[in-house]
Amino acid sequence: MGFVGACYRQTWLLQLYLFVMFLVIVALICFIVFAFAVTDHGRGQATINGVFLEYQLSDYSGWLKNRVSDRKYWSKISSCLRDAHVCSGMRRTARDPATGMIVPESVGMFYQRQLSPIESGCCKPPSSCGYTYVNETLWTAGTAVVLNDADCTRWSNDQRQLCYRCNSCKAGVLATLRHSWRKVSIINIVILIVLVIVYVVACAAFRNNKRMDNNEAYGEARMTKSRPSSC
Ligand SMILES: *[C@@H]1O[C@H](CO)[C@@H](O)[C@H](O)[C@H]1NC(C)=O
């Protein structure tokens, strides 16, 4: 639209083009501000014996948190997580030196791992509960289980349940969203800069069109007189 308007000097086409571009730029700015505003709060917390971070829902707030923890949305999100086999993908094995059998990685190795927010929040009980590690997604209640956190009772060794009902899982999803929305926002800012440059160029073409139209209408005498721009 912009090229045709500029090349064939169709002022109305350029006008429409500039108007649409203006709306797109405003919408993009609104979306960038929105994406930063709703992902404003929350980050993971260090664990005592693990390298990975753990996530708490109470660290998050605002529209996105309410949206994710809403019962209706959460049932969809958690069934997606379950069907994506996020947690079974965590499996790592080692060979037991004594028996030569393939066994799950040791608890020491597990705590040295970097877990994604979803793996940390959804696939294992919060470490403050004191469950005993068997494998990544199997934790037994030893003697020292503390039920200080509702998530501790929500944890299930049923491989289809795990911690998908836990608040830590919702917080893990929020942390992932925050991360990916921030990345998308950076791409959007680059696109915004490009659009603004294109818009400015189109504005110049528009002014040029108008000036040439005026020259044709009023003759050569007005050639040097520039009109104030509305662009
Ligand atoms: C942990 O062990 C259980 C029971 O043997 C198994 O169903 C599950 O897949 C294992 N989890 C991982 C991540 O290997």
PDB file of C-alpha atoms and ligand atoms in Angstrom:
ATOM      1  CA  MET A   1       0.000   0.000   0.000  1.00  0.00           C
ATOM      2  CA  GLY A   2       2.810   2.335   0.943  1.00  0.00           C
ATOM      3  CA  PHE A   3       4.847   1.601  -2.172  1.00  0.00           C
ATOM      4  CA  VAL A   4       1.895   1.896  -4.529  1.00  0.00           C
ATOM      5  CA  GLY A   5       0.792   5.110  -2.845  1.00  0.00           C
ATOM      6  CA  ALA A   6       4.286   6.589  -3.090  1.00  0.00           C
ATOM      7  CA  CYS A   7       5.105   5.435  -6.617  1.00  0.00           C
ATOM      8  CA  TYR A   8       1.783   6.325  -8.221  1.00  0.00           C
ATOM      9  CA  ARG A   9       1.317   9.348  -5.976  1.00  0.00           C
ATOM     10  CA  GLN A  10      -2.013   8.232  -4.580  1.00  0.00           C
ATOM     11  CA  THR A  11      -2.298  10.489  -1.557  1.00  0.00           C
ATOM     12  CA  TRP A  12      -5.435   8.824  -0.194  1.00  0.00           C
ATOM     13  CA  LEU A  13      -3.684   5.431  -0.292  1.00  0.00           C
ATOM     14  CA  LEU A  14      -0.721   6.849   1.592  1.00  0.00           C
ATOM     15  CA  GLN A  15      -3.064   8.464   4.069  1.00  0.00           C
ATOM     16  CA  LEU A  16      -4.806   5.145   4.716  1.00  0.00           C
ATOM     17  CA  TYR A  17      -1.450   3.410   4.962  1.00  0.00           C
ATOM     18  CA  LEU A  18      -0.122   5.914   7.493  1.00  0.00           C
ATOM     19  CA  PHE A  19      -3.294   5.603   9.555  1.00  0.00           C
ATOM     20  CA  VAL A  20      -3.101   1.797   9.650  1.00  0.00           C
ATOM     21  CA  MET A  21       0.621   1.938  10.477  1.00  0.00           C
ATOM     22  CA  PHE A  22      -0.119   4.345  13.287  1.00  0.00           C
ATOM     23  CA  LEU A  23      -2.699   1.938  14.758  1.00  0.00           C
ATOM     24  CA  VAL A  24      -0.264  -0.987  14.469  1.00  0.00           C
ATOM     25  CA  ILE A  25       2.481   0.982  16.225  1.00  0.00           C
ATOM     26  CA  VAL A  26       0.157   2.055  19.043  1.00  0.00           C
ATOM     27  CA  ALA A  27      -1.115  -1.521  19.452  1.00  0.00           C
ATOM     28  CA  LEU A  28       2.435  -2.858  19.573  1.00  0.00           C
ATOM     29  CA  ILE A  29       3.459  -0.303  22.203  1.00  0.00           C
ATOM     30  CA  CYS A  30       0.398  -1.241  24.282  1.00  0.00           C
ATOM     31  CA  PHE A  31       1.249  -4.929  24.023  1.00  0.00           C
ATOM     32  CA  ILE A  32       4.879  -4.385  25.016  1.00  0.00           C
ATOM     33  CA  VAL A  33       3.836  -2.338  28.053  1.00  0.00           C
ATOM     34  CA  PHE A  34       1.203  -4.948  28.946  1.00  0.00           C
ATOM     35  CA  ALA A  35       3.674  -7.841  28.624  1.00  0.00           C
ATOM     36  CA  PHE A  36       6.140  -6.103  30.937  1.00  0.00           C
ATOM     37  CA  ALA A  37       3.459  -5.067  33.406  1.00  0.00           C
ATOM     38  CA  VAL A  38       1.915  -8.519  33.886  1.00  0.00           C
ATOM     39  CA  THR A  39       5.269 -10.252  34.226  1.00  0.00           C
ATOM     40  CA  ASP A  40       6.581  -7.691  36.660  1.00  0.00           C
ATOM     41  CA  HIS A  41       6.853  -9.800  39.809  1.00  0.00           C
ATOM     42  CA  GLY A  42       8.266 -13.100  40.847  1.00  0.00           C
ATOM     43  CA  ARG A  43      11.430 -15.071  40.596  1.00  0.00           C
ATOM     44  CA  GLY A  44      12.683 -18.396  41.841  1.00  0.00           C
ATOM     45  CA  GLN A  45      14.151 -19.009  45.259  1.00  0.00           C
ATOM     46  CA  ALA A  46      17.338 -20.872  46.013  1.00  0.00           C
ATOM     47  CA  THR A  47      16.996 -24.204  47.770  1.00  0.00           C
ATOM     48  CA  ILE A  48      19.119 -25.290  50.711  1.00  0.00           C
ATOM     49  CA  ASN A  49      20.663 -28.408  49.212  1.00  0.00           C
ATOM     50  CA  GLY A  50      19.861 -28.054  45.517  1.00  0.00           C
ATOM     51  CA  VAL A  51      21.353 -26.112  42.628  1.00  0.00           C
ATOM     52  CA  PHE A  52      17.926 -25.562  41.073  1.00  0.00           C
ATOM     53  CA  LEU A  53      15.455 -22.872  42.077  1.00  0.00           C
ATOM     54  CA  GLU A  54      12.017 -23.457  43.549  1.00  0.00           C
ATOM     55  CA  TYR A  55       9.000 -21.324  42.828  1.00  0.00           C
ATOM     56  CA  GLN A  56       6.238 -20.077  45.102  1.00  0.00           C
ATOM     57  CA  LEU A  57       2.901 -18.821  43.943  1.00  0.00           C
ATOM     58  CA  SER A  58       2.847 -16.163  46.662  1.00  0.00           C
ATOM     59  CA  ASP A  59       5.808 -14.449  44.958  1.00  0.00           C
ATOM     60  CA  TYR A  60       3.619 -13.712  41.962  1.00  0.00           C
ATOM     61  CA  SER A  61       0.748 -11.288  41.679  1.00  0.00           C
ATOM     62  CA  GLY A  62      -1.538  -9.583  39.263  1.00  0.00           C
ATOM     63  CA  TRP A  63      -3.575 -10.454  36.237  1.00  0.00           C
ATOM     64  CA  LEU A  64      -1.449 -13.282  34.859  1.00  0.00           C
ATOM     65  CA  LYS A  65      -1.275 -15.052  38.206  1.00  0.00           C
ATOM     66  CA  ASN A  66      -5.048 -14.912  38.614  1.00  0.00           C
ATOM     67  CA  ARG A  67      -5.457 -16.143  35.103  1.00  0.00           C
ATOM     68  CA  VAL A  68      -3.077 -19.096  35.508  1.00  0.00           C
ATOM     69  CA  SER A  69      -4.387 -20.139  38.928  1.00  0.00           C
ATOM     70  CA  ASP A  70      -8.005 -19.875  37.849  1.00  0.00           C
ATOM     71  CA  ARG A  71      -9.517 -23.352  38.208  1.00  0.00           C
ATOM     72  CA  LYS A  72     -10.796 -23.498  34.650  1.00  0.00           C
ATOM     73  CA  TYR A  73      -7.523 -22.427  33.050  1.00  0.00           C
ATOM     74  CA  TRP A  74      -5.392 -24.467  35.375  1.00  0.00           C
ATOM     75  CA  SER A  75      -7.165 -27.720  34.494  1.00  0.00           C
ATOM     76  CA  LYS A  76      -6.315 -27.064  30.836  1.00  0.00           C
ATOM     77  CA  ILE A  77      -2.727 -26.043  31.541  1.00  0.00           C
ATOM     78  CA  SER A  78      -2.065 -29.012  33.826  1.00  0.00           C
ATOM     79  CA  SER A  79      -3.499 -31.507  31.363  1.00  0.00           C
ATOM     80  CA  CYS A  80      -1.218 -30.007  28.705  1.00  0.00           C
ATOM     81  CA  LEU A  81       1.774 -30.461  30.995  1.00  0.00           C
ATOM     82  CA  ARG A  82       0.745 -34.042  31.691  1.00  0.00           C
ATOM     83  CA  ASP A  83       0.273 -34.875  28.018  1.00  0.00           C
ATOM     84  CA  ALA A  84       3.598 -33.267  27.096  1.00  0.00           C
ATOM     85  CA  HIS A  85       5.373 -35.768  29.414  1.00  0.00           C
ATOM     86  CA  VAL A  86       7.462 -32.959  30.848  1.00  0.00           C
ATOM     87  CA  CYS A  87       8.253 -34.932  33.969  1.00  0.00           C
ATOM     88  CA  SER A  88       9.104 -38.284  32.418  1.00  0.00           C
ATOM     89  CA  GLY A  89      11.587 -36.361  30.256  1.00  0.00           C
ATOM     90  CA  MET A  90      13.544 -35.655  33.439  1.00  0.00           C
ATOM     91  CA  ARG A  91      14.648 -39.259  33.739  1.00  0.00           C
ATOM     92  CA  ARG A  92      18.388 -39.794  34.031  1.00  0.00           C
ATOM     93  CA  THR A  93      19.991 -43.059  34.808  1.00  0.00           C
ATOM     94  CA  ALA A  94      23.321 -44.316  35.999  1.00  0.00           C
ATOM     95  CA  ARG A  95      24.915 -47.750  36.238  1.00  0.00           C
ATOM     96  CA  ASP A  96      25.138 -49.090  39.733  1.00  0.00           C
ATOM     97  CA  PRO A  97      28.866 -49.993  40.144  1.00  0.00           C
ATOM     98  CA  ALA A  98      28.081 -52.823  42.565  1.00  0.00           C
ATOM     99  CA  THR A  99      25.428 -54.690  40.629  1.00  0.00           C
ATOM    100  CA  GLY A 100      25.965 -53.275  37.112  1.00  0.00           C
ATOM    101  CA  MET A 101      22.264 -52.517  36.862  1.00  0.00           C
ATOM    102  CA  ILE A 102      20.711 -49.354  35.444  1.00  0.00           C
ATOM    103  CA  VAL A 103      19.387 -47.314  38.333  1.00  0.00           C
ATOM    104  CA  PRO A 104      17.993 -43.793  38.683  1.00  0.00           C
ATOM    105  CA  GLU A 105      20.612 -41.124  39.235  1.00  0.00           C
ATOM    106  CA  SER A 106      21.602 -40.672  42.851  1.00  0.00           C
ATOM    107  CA  VAL A 107      20.059 -38.068  45.086  1.00  0.00           C
ATOM    108  CA  GLY A 108      23.369 -36.196  45.103  1.00  0.00           C
ATOM    109  CA  MET A 109      23.393 -36.018  41.314  1.00  0.00           C
ATOM    110  CA  PHE A 110      19.759 -34.960  41.277  1.00  0.00           C
ATOM    111  CA  TYR A 111      20.414 -31.996  43.542  1.00  0.00           C
ATOM    112  CA  GLN A 112      23.296 -30.907  41.314  1.00  0.00           C
ATOM    113  CA  ARG A 113      20.964 -30.539  38.345  1.00  0.00           C
ATOM    114  CA  GLN A 114      19.581 -27.384  36.838  1.00  0.00           C
ATOM    115  CA  LEU A 115      15.829 -27.923  36.603  1.00  0.00           C
ATOM    116  CA  SER A 116      13.485 -25.857  34.499  1.00  0.00           C
ATOM    117  CA  PRO A 117      10.816 -23.967  36.500  1.00  0.00           C
ATOM    118  CA  ILE A 118       8.169 -26.468  35.404  1.00  0.00           C
ATOM    119  CA  GLU A 119      10.301 -29.493  36.282  1.00  0.00           C
ATOM    120  CA  SER A 120      11.108 -27.970  39.647  1.00  0.00           C
ATOM    121  CA  GLY A 121       7.528 -26.923  40.427  1.00  0.00           C
ATOM    122  CA  CYS A 122       5.481 -29.731  38.921  1.00  0.00           C
ATOM    123  CA  CYS A 123       7.549 -32.920  38.929  1.00  0.00           C
ATOM    124  CA  LYS A 124       8.813 -33.141  42.494  1.00  0.00           C
ATOM    125  CA  PRO A 125       7.510 -32.133  45.906  1.00  0.00           C
ATOM    126  CA  PRO A 126       8.897 -28.879  47.366  1.00  0.00           C
ATOM    127  CA  SER A 127      12.136 -29.751  49.119  1.00  0.00           C
ATOM    128  CA  SER A 128      10.931 -28.150  52.354  1.00  0.00           C
ATOM    129  CA  CYS A 129       8.479 -31.063  52.721  1.00  0.00           C
ATOM    130  CA  GLY A 130      11.326 -33.458  53.466  1.00  0.00           C
ATOM    131  CA  TYR A 131      10.288 -36.318  51.194  1.00  0.00           C
ATOM    132  CA  THR A 132      12.922 -38.938  50.437  1.00  0.00           C
ATOM    133  CA  TYR A 133      14.212 -39.228  46.880  1.00  0.00           C
ATOM    134  CA  VAL A 134      13.721 -42.506  45.003  1.00  0.00           C
ATOM    135  CA  ASN A 135      13.844 -41.193  41.468  1.00  0.00           C
ATOM    136  CA  GLU A 136      13.060 -37.803  39.913  1.00  0.00           C
ATOM    137  CA  THR A 137       9.308 -38.313  40.145  1.00  0.00           C
ATOM    138  CA  LEU A 138       9.056 -40.800  43.006  1.00  0.00           C
ATOM    139  CA  TRP A 139       9.483 -39.530  46.544  1.00  0.00           C
ATOM    140  CA  THR A 140       8.579 -41.441  49.675  1.00  0.00           C
ATOM    141  CA  ALA A 141       7.382 -39.981  52.907  1.00  0.00           C
ATOM    142  CA  GLY A 142      10.126 -40.756  55.363  1.00  0.00           C
ATOM    143  CA  THR A 143       9.856 -40.031  59.047  1.00  0.00           C
ATOM    144  CA  ALA A 144      10.761 -36.375  58.713  1.00  0.00           C
ATOM    145  CA  VAL A 145       7.947 -35.192  56.465  1.00  0.00           C
ATOM    146  CA  VAL A 146       6.768 -31.720  57.387  1.00  0.00           C
ATOM    147  CA  LEU A 147       3.371 -30.746  56.108  1.00  0.00           C
ATOM    148  CA  ASN A 148       3.977 -27.031  56.548  1.00  0.00           C
ATOM    149  CA  ASP A 149       2.974 -26.372  52.987  1.00  0.00           C
ATOM    150  CA  ALA A 150      -0.305 -27.400  51.360  1.00  0.00           C
ATOM    151  CA  ASP A 151       1.790 -28.529  48.391  1.00  0.00           C
ATOM    152  CA  CYS A 152       3.254 -31.308  50.558  1.00  0.00           C
ATOM    153  CA  THR A 153      -0.156 -32.973  50.793  1.00  0.00           C
ATOM    154  CA  ARG A 154      -0.925 -32.279  47.140  1.00  0.00           C
ATOM    155  CA  TRP A 155       2.106 -34.274  46.052  1.00  0.00           C
ATOM    156  CA  SER A 156       1.281 -37.719  44.681  1.00  0.00           C
ATOM    157  CA  ASN A 157       3.514 -40.563  43.512  1.00  0.00           C
ATOM    158  CA  ASP A 158       0.859 -41.432  40.957  1.00  0.00           C
ATOM    159  CA  GLN A 159       2.830 -40.616  37.806  1.00  0.00           C
ATOM    160  CA  ARG A 160      -0.215 -38.901  36.290  1.00  0.00           C
ATOM    161  CA  GLN A 161      -0.728 -36.676  39.334  1.00  0.00           C
ATOM    162  CA  LEU A 162       2.703 -35.740  40.687  1.00  0.00           C
ATOM    163  CA  CYS A 163       2.603 -32.078  41.732  1.00  0.00           C
ATOM    164  CA  TYR A 164       0.319 -30.868  38.942  1.00  0.00           C
ATOM    165  CA  ARG A 165      -2.162 -29.580  41.526  1.00  0.00           C
ATOM    166  CA  CYS A 166       0.563 -27.808  43.515  1.00  0.00           C
ATOM    167  CA  ASN A 167       0.882 -24.058  43.772  1.00  0.00           C
ATOM    168  CA  SER A 168       4.590 -24.548  43.040  1.00  0.00           C
ATOM    169  CA  CYS A 169       3.586 -25.903  39.632  1.00  0.00           C
ATOM    170  CA  LYS A 170       1.484 -22.799  38.905  1.00  0.00           C
ATOM    171  CA  ALA A 171       4.423 -20.659  39.971  1.00  0.00           C
ATOM    172  CA  GLY A 172       6.707 -22.686  37.680  1.00  0.00           C
ATOM    173  CA  VAL A 173       4.376 -22.044  34.762  1.00  0.00           C
ATOM    174  CA  LEU A 174       4.326 -18.328  35.634  1.00  0.00           C
ATOM    175  CA  ALA A 175       8.114 -18.234  35.747  1.00  0.00           C
ATOM    176  CA  THR A 176       8.235 -19.876  32.315  1.00  0.00           C
ATOM    177  CA  LEU A 177       5.687 -17.416  30.953  1.00  0.00           C
ATOM    178  CA  ARG A 178       7.623 -14.521  32.357  1.00  0.00           C
ATOM    179  CA  HIS A 179      10.764 -15.734  30.675  1.00  0.00           C
ATOM    180  CA  SER A 180       9.163 -16.308  27.280  1.00  0.00           C
ATOM    181  CA  TRP A 181       7.108 -13.084  27.339  1.00  0.00           C
ATOM    182  CA  ARG A 182      10.237 -11.129  28.097  1.00  0.00           C
ATOM    183  CA  LYS A 183      11.950 -12.717  25.108  1.00  0.00           C
ATOM    184  CA  VAL A 184       8.951 -11.963  22.878  1.00  0.00           C
ATOM    185  CA  SER A 185       8.959  -8.375  24.135  1.00  0.00           C
ATOM    186  CA  ILE A 186      12.543  -7.903  23.025  1.00  0.00           C
ATOM    187  CA  ILE A 187      11.628  -9.129  19.541  1.00  0.00           C
ATOM    188  CA  ASN A 188       8.622  -6.786  19.624  1.00  0.00           C
ATOM    189  CA  ILE A 189      10.802  -3.821  20.534  1.00  0.00           C
ATOM    190  CA  VAL A 190      13.032  -4.539  17.538  1.00  0.00           C
ATOM    191  CA  ILE A 191       9.954  -4.784  15.285  1.00  0.00           C
ATOM    192  CA  LEU A 192       8.676  -1.528  16.777  1.00  0.00           C
ATOM    193  CA  ILE A 193      11.897   0.283  15.934  1.00  0.00           C
ATOM    194  CA  VAL A 194      11.751  -1.003  12.344  1.00  0.00           C
ATOM    195  CA  LEU A 195       8.098   0.038  12.030  1.00  0.00           C
ATOM    196  CA  VAL A 196       8.816   3.522  13.345  1.00  0.00           C
ATOM    197  CA  ILE A 197      11.612   3.932  10.785  1.00  0.00           C
ATOM    198  CA  VAL A 198       9.291   2.740   7.980  1.00  0.00           C
ATOM    199  CA  TYR A 199       6.613   5.086   9.287  1.00  0.00           C
ATOM    200  CA  VAL A 200       8.939   8.066   9.205  1.00  0.00           C
ATOM    201  CA  VAL A 201      10.002   7.196   5.645  1.00  0.00           C
ATOM    202  CA  ALA A 202       6.352   6.891   4.628  1.00  0.00           C
ATOM    203  CA  CYS A 203       5.647  10.263   6.233  1.00  0.00           C
ATOM    204  CA  ALA A 204       8.383  11.813   4.114  1.00  0.00           C
ATOM    205  CA  ALA A 205       6.917  10.206   0.978  1.00  0.00           C
ATOM    206  CA  PHE A 206       3.498  11.499   1.942  1.00  0.00           C
ATOM    207  CA  ARG A 207       4.780  15.055   2.336  1.00  0.00           C
ATOM    208  CA  ASN A 208       6.574  14.757  -0.950  1.00  0.00           C
ATOM    209  CA  ASN A 209       3.375  13.595  -2.682  1.00  0.00           C
ATOM    210  CA  LYS A 210       1.429  16.514  -1.283  1.00  0.00           C
ATOM    211  CA  ARG A 211       4.069  19.007  -2.293  1.00  0.00           C
ATOM    212  CA  MET A 212       4.165  17.669  -5.846  1.00  0.00           C
ATOM    213  CA  ASP A 213       0.355  17.693  -6.004  1.00  0.00           C
ATOM    214  CA  ASN A 214       0.356  21.308  -4.928  1.00  0.00           C
ATOM    215  CA  ASN A 215       2.993  22.185  -7.460  1.00  0.00           C
ATOM    216  CA  GLU A 216       0.917  20.684 -10.215  1.00  0.00           C
ATOM    217  CA  ALA A 217      -2.215  22.445  -9.045  1.00  0.00           C
ATOM    218  CA  TYR A 218      -0.765  25.895  -8.527  1.00  0.00           C
ATOM    219  CA  GLY A 219       2.084  25.998 -10.987  1.00  0.00           C
ATOM    220  CA  GLU A 220       5.761  26.551 -10.720  1.00  0.00           C
ATOM    221  CA  ALA A 221       5.441  29.753  -8.741  1.00  0.00           C
ATOM    222  CA  ARG A 222       4.702  27.855  -5.530  1.00  0.00           C
ATOM    223  CA  MET A 223       7.606  25.465  -6.018  1.00  0.00           C
ATOM    224  CA  THR A 224       9.756  26.956  -3.292  1.00  0.00           C
ATOM    225  CA  LYS A 225       6.973  27.518  -0.801  1.00  0.00           C
ATOM    226  CA  SER A 226       6.670  24.575   1.526  1.00  0.00           C
ATOM    227  CA  ARG A 227       3.448  23.802   3.277  1.00  0.00           C
ATOM    228  CA  PRO A 228       3.272  22.943   6.956  1.00  0.00           C
ATOM    229  CA  SER A 229       3.123  19.228   7.342  1.00  0.00           C
ATOM    230  CA  SER A 230       0.195  17.372   8.843  1.00  0.00           C
ATOM    231  CA  CYS A 231       2.203  14.174   8.983  1.00  0.00           C
TER     232      CYS A 231
HETATM  233  C1  LIG B   1      10.307 -43.268  38.824  1.00  0.00           C
HETATM  234  O1  LIG B   1       9.905 -44.554  39.183  1.00  0.00           O
HETATM  235  C2  LIG B   1       8.538 -44.858  38.857  1.00  0.00           C
HETATM  236  C3  LIG B   1       8.212 -46.232  39.438  1.00  0.00           C
HETATM  237  O2  LIG B   1       9.170 -47.167  39.076  1.00  0.00           O
HETATM  238  C4  LIG B   1       8.357 -44.805  37.343  1.00  0.00           C
HETATM  239  O3  LIG B   1       7.005 -45.071  37.005  1.00  0.00           O
HETATM  240  C5  LIG B   1       8.744 -43.437  36.860  1.00  0.00           C
HETATM  241  O4  LIG B   1       8.686 -43.373  35.466  1.00  0.00           O
HETATM  242  C6  LIG B   1      10.160 -43.066  37.325  1.00  0.00           C
HETATM  243  N1  LIG B   1      10.378 -41.673  36.993  1.00  0.00           N
HETATM  244  C7  LIG B   1      11.345 -41.271  36.160  1.00  0.00           C
HETATM  245  C8  LIG B   1      11.431 -39.825  35.853  1.00  0.00           C
HETATM  246  O5  LIG B   1      12.114 -42.064  35.685  1.00  0.00           O
END
